[in-house]
C-alpha cells in the first residue's frame, strides 16, 4: 500500500481515537476498546472452502501483520443466502462486523437495514473504486468480480464447448450437474436461458422454464456434492455450472482435468460486495479491515490467489493473471443482471424450479 494511503488510514485512526475520548466512549474504557480502528477484533462472515483458504492467505494474514492488535474471527458459509439468514437472525443484536457476499443478496440486506453506508472518510480506499462498482445509495461497494461459466471435462471436450446448448445435448444426459436456485448459478442460468429464448426475464420466464424443463431429465444432480468442480474432476459428471475464478483454480489443481469457458450466448457477472453491518460491535476496526480489503495490495494478492478480478482502479495484475480473471472492460458478452429485480424474484424463481423443473 502506498504511503499516501497509509497516511490517510493513520489520520482516520487518530480522528477516531480523538472522537472517542471527547464523547466519553459511552462512559467506559471497555467501550473505547470495542470501537478502536487499530485494535480489538473484527467478526467477518464470508464464503467457506477454497475461497476462505485463499482469502485468508492473501488478505487476512497480511492484514493481521499490518494490524497485529486486531483479531479476525472468520465465520464461514457456503452461500450468500446462508450469510443473509445468519445476519437476519442477528438484526436486533448484531454479532458480525463485516460481510462479503454476492450483490444480489447484499441488495436485500441493504433494503432490510442490515448494513450501514460507507464513505471515503471512514474507508479511504473507496476513492479507488470506480463509480460503476459503488452502490448508488452508498452501501458496501464491490470487492471483487467474477462470472458464471461452463465447467467441463477436458478429456470429453478437447475443445471447450462454445454454447450453453450443450446442456441440452442428449449425448451427455445423466452427466450434467446444475446448481439449482437459490444458488446464484441456477438463477443466472435462468436469466441466460431466458435471453436464449428471446425473453425479458424481468417480464416473465415462461419460455425459459419450458427450456429448463426439457434440460432437467439429463441432469444428474441439482445439488452437486461435494461441489460442481469436484464432480467434473472425479468423472461423476462431464459438464456443469461454475464460476470462472474457482474453475481456473481447480483447473490448475487437477492438472487441467477440468476447464472453464464462457459460451457465446453470454454470461452473468458474479459480484461480491463488502459490507459493514449496521450497529456492528466493532465498527471502527471493521472499517479499517474494509479499507485494507479495497487496497491495491489486497486486491492484487487475491487475484493471484483465486483469479477474482479487482474492483479498484489502482491494482496492477501480472499479464498471466490478467488473462485468466474475468474482464471488466466490456469485452465479455454479459447478460445484464438486474440485482434489485433478482433480489425480489429470488424466492419466486426458487419455488418455480422446485415445483416445475426439478422433477426427480
CSV table of C-alpha atoms in Angstrom, one decimal:
chain,number,residue,atom,x,y,z
A,1,UNK,CA,0.0,0.0,0.0
A,2,UNK,CA,1.3,3.4,-0.9
A,3,UNK,CA,2.5,5.8,1.8
A,4,UNK,CA,-0.3,8.3,0.9
A,5,UNK,CA,-3.0,5.7,1.7
A,6,UNK,CA,-1.1,4.7,4.9
A,7,UNK,CA,-1.2,8.3,5.9
A,8,UNK,CA,-4.9,8.5,5.4
A,9,UNK,CA,-5.5,5.4,7.5
A,10,UNK,CA,-3.3,6.8,10.3
A,11,UNK,CA,-5.3,10.1,10.2
A,12,UNK,CA,-8.6,8.3,10.3
A,13,UNK,CA,-7.4,6.2,13.3
A,14,UNK,CA,-6.2,9.4,15.1
A,15,UNK,CA,-9.5,11.2,14.5
A,16,UNK,CA,-11.5,8.2,15.6
A,17,UNK,CA,-9.5,7.9,18.8
A,18,UNK,CA,-9.9,11.7,19.5
A,19,UNK,CA,-13.7,11.4,18.9
A,20,UNK,CA,-13.9,8.5,21.3
A,21,UNK,CA,-12.1,10.5,24.0
A,22,UNK,CA,-14.3,13.6,23.5
A,23,UNK,CA,-17.5,11.6,23.5
A,24,UNK,CA,-16.6,9.7,26.6
A,25,UNK,CA,-17.0,6.4,24.6
A,26,UNK,CA,-20.3,5.8,26.2
A,27,UNK,CA,-18.9,6.2,29.6
A,28,UNK,CA,-16.3,3.4,29.9
A,29,UNK,CA,-12.8,2.3,28.8
A,30,UNK,CA,-14.3,-1.0,27.7
A,31,UNK,CA,-16.4,0.7,25.1
A,32,UNK,CA,-13.3,2.5,23.7
A,33,UNK,CA,-11.5,-0.7,23.1
A,34,UNK,CA,-14.6,-2.1,21.3
A,35,UNK,CA,-14.6,0.8,18.8
A,36,UNK,CA,-10.9,1.2,18.1
A,37,UNK,CA,-9.7,1.5,14.5
A,38,UNK,CA,-6.4,-0.3,15.2
A,39,UNK,CA,-7.2,-2.8,17.9
A,40,UNK,CA,-9.9,-5.2,19.1
A,41,UNK,CA,-11.4,-7.6,16.7
A,42,UNK,CA,-13.5,-8.0,13.5
A,43,UNK,CA,-16.1,-10.6,13.1
A,44,UNK,CA,-16.2,-11.5,9.4
A,45,UNK,CA,-18.8,-13.6,7.6
A,46,UNK,CA,-17.8,-14.9,4.1
A,47,UNK,CA,-17.5,-17.9,1.9
A,48,UNK,CA,-16.2,-21.3,3.0
A,49,UNK,CA,-13.9,-23.8,1.4
A,50,UNK,CA,-11.2,-22.8,-1.1
A,51,UNK,CA,-12.4,-19.2,-1.0
A,52,UNK,CA,-11.8,-19.0,2.7
A,53,UNK,CA,-8.4,-20.6,2.4
A,54,UNK,CA,-7.2,-18.3,-0.3
A,55,UNK,CA,-8.7,-15.1,1.1
A,56,UNK,CA,-7.2,-15.9,4.5
A,57,UNK,CA,-3.7,-16.4,2.9
A,58,UNK,CA,-3.9,-13.4,0.5
A,59,UNK,CA,-5.8,-10.8,2.6
A,60,UNK,CA,-6.4,-11.7,6.2
A,61,UNK,CA,-2.9,-12.8,7.2
A,62,UNK,CA,-1.3,-9.7,5.6
A,63,UNK,CA,-3.9,-7.6,7.3
A,64,UNK,CA,-3.1,-9.1,10.7
A,65,UNK,CA,0.6,-8.5,10.1
A,66,UNK,CA,-0.2,-4.8,9.4
A,67,UNK,CA,-2.6,-4.5,12.3
A,68,UNK,CA,-1.4,-7.1,14.9
A,69,UNK,CA,-3.8,-5.7,17.5
A,70,UNK,CA,-6.9,-6.6,15.5
A,71,UNK,CA,-8.1,-10.2,15.7
A,72,UNK,CA,-10.1,-11.6,12.8
A,73,UNK,CA,-12.9,-14.1,13.6
A,74,UNK,CA,-14.0,-15.8,10.4
A,75,UNK,CA,-17.5,-17.3,10.2
A,76,UNK,CA,-17.8,-19.3,7.0
A,77,UNK,CA,-20.9,-20.1,5.0
A,78,UNK,CA,-21.3,-22.0,1.7
A,79,UNK,CA,-23.6,-19.4,0.2
A,80,UNK,CA,-24.6,-15.8,0.4
A,81,UNK,CA,-28.2,-16.9,1.2
A,82,UNK,CA,-26.9,-18.6,4.3
A,83,UNK,CA,-25.0,-15.5,5.3
A,84,UNK,CA,-28.1,-13.4,4.9
A,85,UNK,CA,-30.1,-15.8,7.0
A,86,UNK,CA,-27.5,-15.6,9.8
A,87,UNK,CA,-27.4,-11.8,9.7
A,88,UNK,CA,-31.2,-11.6,9.8
A,89,UNK,CA,-31.2,-13.6,13.0
A,90,UNK,CA,-28.7,-11.1,14.5
A,91,UNK,CA,-30.5,-8.0,13.4
A,92,UNK,CA,-31.6,-6.9,16.9
A,93,UNK,CA,-28.2,-7.8,18.5
A,94,UNK,CA,-25.5,-7.9,15.8
A,95,UNK,CA,-22.5,-10.2,16.4
A,96,UNK,CA,-21.0,-9.7,12.9
A,97,UNK,CA,-19.0,-6.7,11.7
A,98,UNK,CA,-18.2,-7.3,8.1
A,99,UNK,CA,-20.0,-9.5,5.4
A,100,UNK,CA,-18.6,-10.4,2.0
A,101,UNK,CA,-21.4,-11.7,-0.2
A,102,UNK,CA,-23.0,-11.7,-3.6
A,103,UNK,CA,-24.5,-8.3,-4.6
A,104,UNK,CA,-27.9,-9.8,-5.4
A,105,UNK,CA,-28.1,-10.8,-1.7
A,106,UNK,CA,-26.4,-7.8,-0.2
A,107,UNK,CA,-29.0,-5.7,-2.0
A,108,UNK,CA,-31.7,-7.5,0.0
A,109,UNK,CA,-29.6,-6.8,3.2
A,110,UNK,CA,-29.5,-3.1,2.3
A,111,UNK,CA,-33.2,-3.0,1.9
A,112,UNK,CA,-33.7,-4.8,5.2
A,113,UNK,CA,-31.5,-2.3,7.1
A,114,UNK,CA,-28.8,-4.9,7.9
A,115,UNK,CA,-25.9,-2.8,6.6
A,116,UNK,CA,-24.7,0.7,7.0
A,117,UNK,CA,-23.5,3.2,4.4
A,118,UNK,CA,-19.8,3.8,4.0
A,119,UNK,CA,-17.8,6.7,2.6
A,120,UNK,CA,-14.2,7.7,1.9
A,121,UNK,CA,-13.9,9.4,5.2
A,122,UNK,CA,-14.2,6.1,7.0
A,123,UNK,CA,-12.9,4.0,4.2
A,124,UNK,CA,-10.2,6.0,2.2
A,125,UNK,CA,-9.6,3.3,-0.4
A,126,UNK,CA,-13.2,3.7,-1.5
A,127,UNK,CA,-11.8,6.6,-3.6
A,128,UNK,CA,-10.1,4.0,-5.9
A,129,UNK,CA,-13.4,2.1,-6.6
A,130,UNK,CA,-14.8,3.3,-9.9
A,131,UNK,CA,-18.3,4.7,-9.7
A,132,UNK,CA,-19.8,1.7,-11.6
A,133,UNK,CA,-18.6,-0.5,-8.7
A,134,UNK,CA,-20.1,1.6,-6.0
A,135,UNK,CA,-23.6,1.2,-4.6
A,136,UNK,CA,-25.8,4.1,-5.8
A,137,UNK,CA,-27.1,4.6,-2.3
A,138,UNK,CA,-23.8,4.5,-0.6
A,139,UNK,CA,-23.8,0.9,0.9
A,140,UNK,CA,-20.9,-1.6,0.6
A,141,UNK,CA,-19.0,-1.4,-2.7
A,142,UNK,CA,-17.9,-4.2,-5.0
A,143,UNK,CA,-15.0,-6.0,-3.5
A,144,UNK,CA,-14.2,-8.4,-6.4
A,145,UNK,CA,-15.8,-9.7,-9.6
A,146,UNK,CA,-16.2,-13.0,-11.3
A,147,UNK,CA,-18.6,-14.5,-13.9
A,148,UNK,CA,-20.6,-17.7,-14.3
A,149,UNK,CA,-19.0,-20.2,-16.7
A,150,UNK,CA,-19.5,-23.7,-18.1
A,151,UNK,CA,-17.1,-26.2,-16.4
A,152,UNK,CA,-16.3,-29.2,-18.5
A,153,UNK,CA,-14.2,-32.4,-18.6
A,154,UNK,CA,-11.3,-31.8,-20.9
A,155,UNK,CA,-11.0,-35.4,-21.9
A,156,UNK,CA,-14.6,-35.4,-23.1
A,157,UNK,CA,-14.2,-32.0,-24.7
A,158,UNK,CA,-10.7,-31.4,-26.1
A,159,UNK,CA,-12.2,-28.2,-27.5
A,160,UNK,CA,-14.2,-26.1,-25.0
A,161,UNK,CA,-18.0,-26.2,-25.7
A,162,UNK,CA,-18.9,-22.8,-27.2
A,163,UNK,CA,-22.7,-22.8,-26.4
A,164,UNK,CA,-24.9,-23.3,-23.4
A,165,UNK,CA,-26.9,-25.6,-25.7
A,166,UNK,CA,-24.6,-28.4,-24.8
A,167,UNK,CA,-26.5,-28.8,-21.5
A,168,UNK,CA,-29.5,-29.9,-23.6
A,169,UNK,CA,-27.4,-32.4,-25.8
A,170,UNK,CA,-28.8,-35.9,-25.2
A,171,UNK,CA,-25.2,-37.3,-25.7
A,172,UNK,CA,-24.4,-36.0,-22.2
A,173,UNK,CA,-27.7,-36.9,-20.4
A,174,UNK,CA,-27.0,-38.1,-16.9
A,175,UNK,CA,-23.6,-36.5,-16.9
A,176,UNK,CA,-24.5,-32.9,-16.1
A,177,UNK,CA,-24.7,-31.1,-12.8
A,178,UNK,CA,-26.7,-27.8,-12.4
A,179,UNK,CA,-26.8,-25.8,-9.2
A,180,UNK,CA,-30.5,-25.0,-8.6
A,181,UNK,CA,-31.7,-21.8,-7.1
A,182,UNK,CA,-31.4,-20.1,-4.6
A,183,UNK,CA,-27.8,-20.6,-5.8
A,184,UNK,CA,-26.7,-17.7,-8.0
A,185,UNK,CA,-25.6,-20.2,-10.6
A,186,UNK,CA,-29.2,-21.5,-11.0
A,187,UNK,CA,-30.6,-18.0,-11.0
A,188,UNK,CA,-28.0,-17.0,-13.6
A,189,UNK,CA,-28.8,-19.9,-15.9
A,190,UNK,CA,-32.5,-18.9,-15.7
A,191,UNK,CA,-31.6,-15.4,-16.9
A,192,UNK,CA,-29.3,-16.7,-19.6
A,193,UNK,CA,-31.9,-19.3,-20.8
A,194,UNK,CA,-34.5,-16.5,-21.0
A,195,UNK,CA,-32.2,-14.5,-23.2
A,196,UNK,CA,-31.6,-17.5,-25.4
A,197,UNK,CA,-35.3,-17.9,-25.8
A,198,UNK,CA,-35.8,-14.2,-26.7
A,199,UNK,CA,-37.4,-13.4,-23.4
A,200,UNK,CA,-37.0,-10.5,-21.0
A,201,UNK,CA,-36.7,-12.2,-17.6
A,202,UNK,CA,-37.9,-9.2,-15.8
A,203,UNK,CA,-41.2,-9.5,-17.5
A,204,UNK,CA,-41.6,-13.3,-17.3
A,205,UNK,CA,-39.7,-16.6,-17.6
A,206,UNK,CA,-42.3,-18.9,-19.1
A,207,UNK,CA,-40.1,-19.7,-22.2
A,208,UNK,CA,-37.0,-20.2,-20.0
A,209,UNK,CA,-38.9,-22.6,-17.7
A,210,UNK,CA,-40.1,-24.6,-20.8
A,211,UNK,CA,-36.5,-24.9,-21.9
A,212,UNK,CA,-35.2,-25.8,-18.5
A,213,UNK,CA,-37.8,-28.5,-18.1
A,214,UNK,CA,-36.5,-30.0,-21.3
A,215,UNK,CA,-33.0,-30.0,-19.9
A,216,UNK,CA,-33.9,-31.4,-16.4
A,217,UNK,CA,-34.1,-35.1,-17.3
A,218,UNK,CA,-30.5,-35.1,-18.4
A,219,UNK,CA,-29.3,-33.5,-15.1
A,220,UNK,CA,-27.6,-36.0,-12.7
A,221,UNK,CA,-27.8,-33.7,-9.7
A,222,UNK,CA,-29.2,-30.2,-8.9
A,223,UNK,CA,-27.1,-30.1,-5.7
A,224,UNK,CA,-23.5,-31.1,-6.6
A,225,UNK,CA,-21.7,-32.9,-3.8
A,226,UNK,CA,-19.0,-32.2,-2.8
A,227,UNK,CA,-19.2,-29.4,-5.4
A,228,UNK,CA,-19.7,-28.7,-9.1
A,229,UNK,CA,-15.9,-28.7,-9.7
A,230,UNK,CA,-15.0,-31.9,-8.0
A,231,UNK,CA,-17.9,-33.7,-9.7
A,232,UNK,CA,-16.3,-33.0,-13.0
A,233,UNK,CA,-12.7,-33.6,-11.9
A,234,UNK,CA,-13.7,-37.1,-10.5
A,235,UNK,CA,-15.7,-38.0,-13.6
A,236,UNK,CA,-19.0,-38.1,-11.8
A,237,UNK,CA,-20.2,-35.6,-14.4
A,238,UNK,CA,-18.7,-34.0,-17.5
A,239,UNK,CA,-20.5,-30.7,-17.6
A,240,UNK,CA,-21.7,-28.2,-15.0
A,241,UNK,CA,-22.2,-24.7,-14.0
A,242,UNK,CA,-19.4,-23.0,-12.2
A,243,UNK,CA,-17.6,-19.7,-11.6
A,244,UNK,CA,-14.6,-18.7,-13.6
A,245,UNK,CA,-12.3,-17.9,-10.6
A,246,UNK,CA,-12.8,-21.3,-8.8
A,247,UNK,CA,-12.8,-23.0,-12.2
A,248,UNK,CA,-9.4,-21.6,-13.0
A,249,UNK,CA,-8.1,-22.6,-9.6
A,250,UNK,CA,-9.4,-26.1,-9.8
A,251,UNK,CA,-8.2,-26.5,-13.4
A,252,UNK,CA,-4.6,-25.9,-12.1
A,253,UNK,CA,-5.2,-28.2,-9.1
A,254,UNK,CA,-6.4,-31.0,-11.3
A,255,UNK,CA,-3.6,-30.7,-13.9
A,256,UNK,CA,-6.2,-29.3,-16.4
A,257,UNK,CA,-8.6,-32.2,-15.9
A,258,UNK,CA,-11.3,-29.6,-15.8
A,259,UNK,CA,-11.7,-26.5,-17.9
A,260,UNK,CA,-14.0,-23.5,-17.7
A,261,UNK,CA,-15.3,-21.4,-20.5
A,262,UNK,CA,-17.8,-18.6,-21.4
A,263,UNK,CA,-20.3,-19.7,-24.0
A,264,UNK,CA,-21.1,-17.4,-26.9
A,265,UNK,CA,-24.6,-16.6,-25.8
A,266,UNK,CA,-23.2,-14.6,-22.9
A,267,UNK,CA,-22.8,-15.0,-19.2
A,268,UNK,CA,-23.6,-13.2,-15.9
A,269,UNK,CA,-21.2,-11.4,-13.6
A,270,UNK,CA,-20.9,-12.8,-10.1
A,271,UNK,CA,-20.1,-9.7,-8.0
A,272,UNK,CA,-19.2,-9.7,-4.3
A,273,UNK,CA,-19.7,-6.7,-2.2
A,274,UNK,CA,-18.0,-5.9,1.2
A,275,UNK,CA,-20.4,-4.6,3.8
A,276,UNK,CA,-20.2,-3.1,7.3
A,277,UNK,CA,-23.1,-4.4,9.4
A,278,UNK,CA,-25.3,-1.8,10.9
A,279,UNK,CA,-24.6,-1.3,14.6
A,280,UNK,CA,-21.6,-3.6,14.3
A,281,UNK,CA,-19.9,-4.2,17.7
A,282,UNK,CA,-16.5,-3.2,16.3
A,283,UNK,CA,-17.4,-0.6,13.7
A,284,UNK,CA,-14.1,1.3,13.6
A,285,UNK,CA,-12.0,-1.8,13.3
A,286,UNK,CA,-14.4,-3.1,10.7
A,287,UNK,CA,-13.9,-0.1,8.5
A,288,UNK,CA,-10.1,-0.5,8.9
A,289,UNK,CA,-10.5,-4.0,7.5
A,290,UNK,CA,-12.8,-2.9,4.7
A,291,UNK,CA,-10.3,-0.2,3.7
A,292,UNK,CA,-7.5,-2.8,3.6
A,293,UNK,CA,-9.6,-5.2,1.6
A,294,UNK,CA,-10.0,-2.4,-1.0
A,295,UNK,CA,-6.3,-1.7,-1.2
A,296,UNK,CA,-4.4,-2.4,-4.4
A,297,UNK,CA,-2.2,-4.7,-2.3
A,298,UNK,CA,-5.0,-6.9,-1.1
A,299,UNK,CA,-6.9,-6.9,-4.4
A,300,UNK,CA,-3.8,-7.9,-6.4
A,301,UNK,CA,-2.9,-10.7,-3.9
A,302,UNK,CA,-6.4,-12.2,-4.1
A,303,UNK,CA,-6.5,-12.0,-7.9
A,304,UNK,CA,-3.2,-14.0,-7.9
A,305,UNK,CA,-4.5,-16.5,-5.4
A,306,UNK,CA,-8.0,-17.2,-6.7
A,307,UNK,CA,-8.4,-15.3,-10.0
A,308,UNK,CA,-11.1,-12.8,-8.9
A,309,UNK,CA,-10.9,-9.5,-10.8
A,310,UNK,CA,-10.1,-6.5,-8.7
A,311,UNK,CA,-12.7,-3.8,-8.2
A,312,UNK,CA,-10.2,-1.0,-7.6
A,313,UNK,CA,-8.6,1.0,-10.4
A,314,UNK,CA,-5.1,1.1,-9.0
A,315,UNK,CA,-4.5,-2.7,-8.8
A,316,UNK,CA,-2.0,-3.9,-11.4
A,317,UNK,CA,-2.1,-7.6,-12.3
A,318,UNK,CA,0.7,-9.7,-13.9
A,319,UNK,CA,-0.2,-10.5,-17.5
A,320,UNK,CA,-0.7,-14.2,-16.9
A,321,UNK,CA,-3.2,-13.5,-14.1
A,322,UNK,CA,-5.0,-10.7,-16.0
A,323,UNK,CA,-5.6,-13.2,-18.9
A,324,UNK,CA,-7.5,-15.5,-16.5
A,325,UNK,CA,-9.6,-13.2,-14.4
A,326,UNK,CA,-13.0,-12.1,-15.8
A,327,UNK,CA,-12.6,-9.0,-18.0
A,328,UNK,CA,-14.4,-5.9,-16.8
A,329,UNK,CA,-13.6,-3.7,-19.8
A,330,UNK,CA,-16.7,-4.6,-21.8
A,331,UNK,CA,-15.0,-7.3,-23.9
A,332,UNK,CA,-17.1,-10.1,-22.4
A,333,UNK,CA,-20.6,-10.8,-23.6
A,334,UNK,CA,-22.5,-10.1,-20.4
A,335,UNK,CA,-26.3,-10.7,-19.8
A,336,UNK,CA,-27.2,-7.7,-17.6
A,337,UNK,CA,-28.5,-9.0,-14.2
A,338,UNK,CA,-30.9,-6.6,-12.5
A,339,UNK,CA,-29.9,-7.2,-8.9
A,340,UNK,CA,-32.8,-5.3,-7.4
A,341,UNK,CA,-35.2,-7.3,-9.5
A,342,UNK,CA,-33.4,-10.6,-8.7
A,343,UNK,CA,-33.5,-9.8,-5.0
A,344,UNK,CA,-37.3,-9.6,-5.2
A,345,UNK,CA,-37.6,-12.6,-7.6
A,346,UNK,CA,-35.2,-15.0,-5.9
A,347,UNK,CA,-37.8,-16.8,-3.8
A,348,UNK,CA,-40.3,-17.0,-6.6
A,349,UNK,CA,-37.8,-18.4,-9.1
A,350,UNK,CA,-36.6,-20.9,-6.5
A,351,UNK,CA,-40.2,-22.1,-6.0
A,352,UNK,CA,-40.7,-22.4,-9.8
A,353,UNK,CA,-37.5,-24.6,-10.0
A,354,UNK,CA,-38.7,-26.8,-7.1
A,355,UNK,CA,-42.2,-27.2,-8.5
A,356,UNK,CA,-41.7,-27.3,-12.3
A,357,UNK,CA,-38.1,-28.0,-13.2
A,358,UNK,CA,-36.6,-30.4,-10.6
A,359,UNK,CA,-38.9,-33.4,-11.2
A,360,UNK,CA,-36.8,-36.2,-9.7
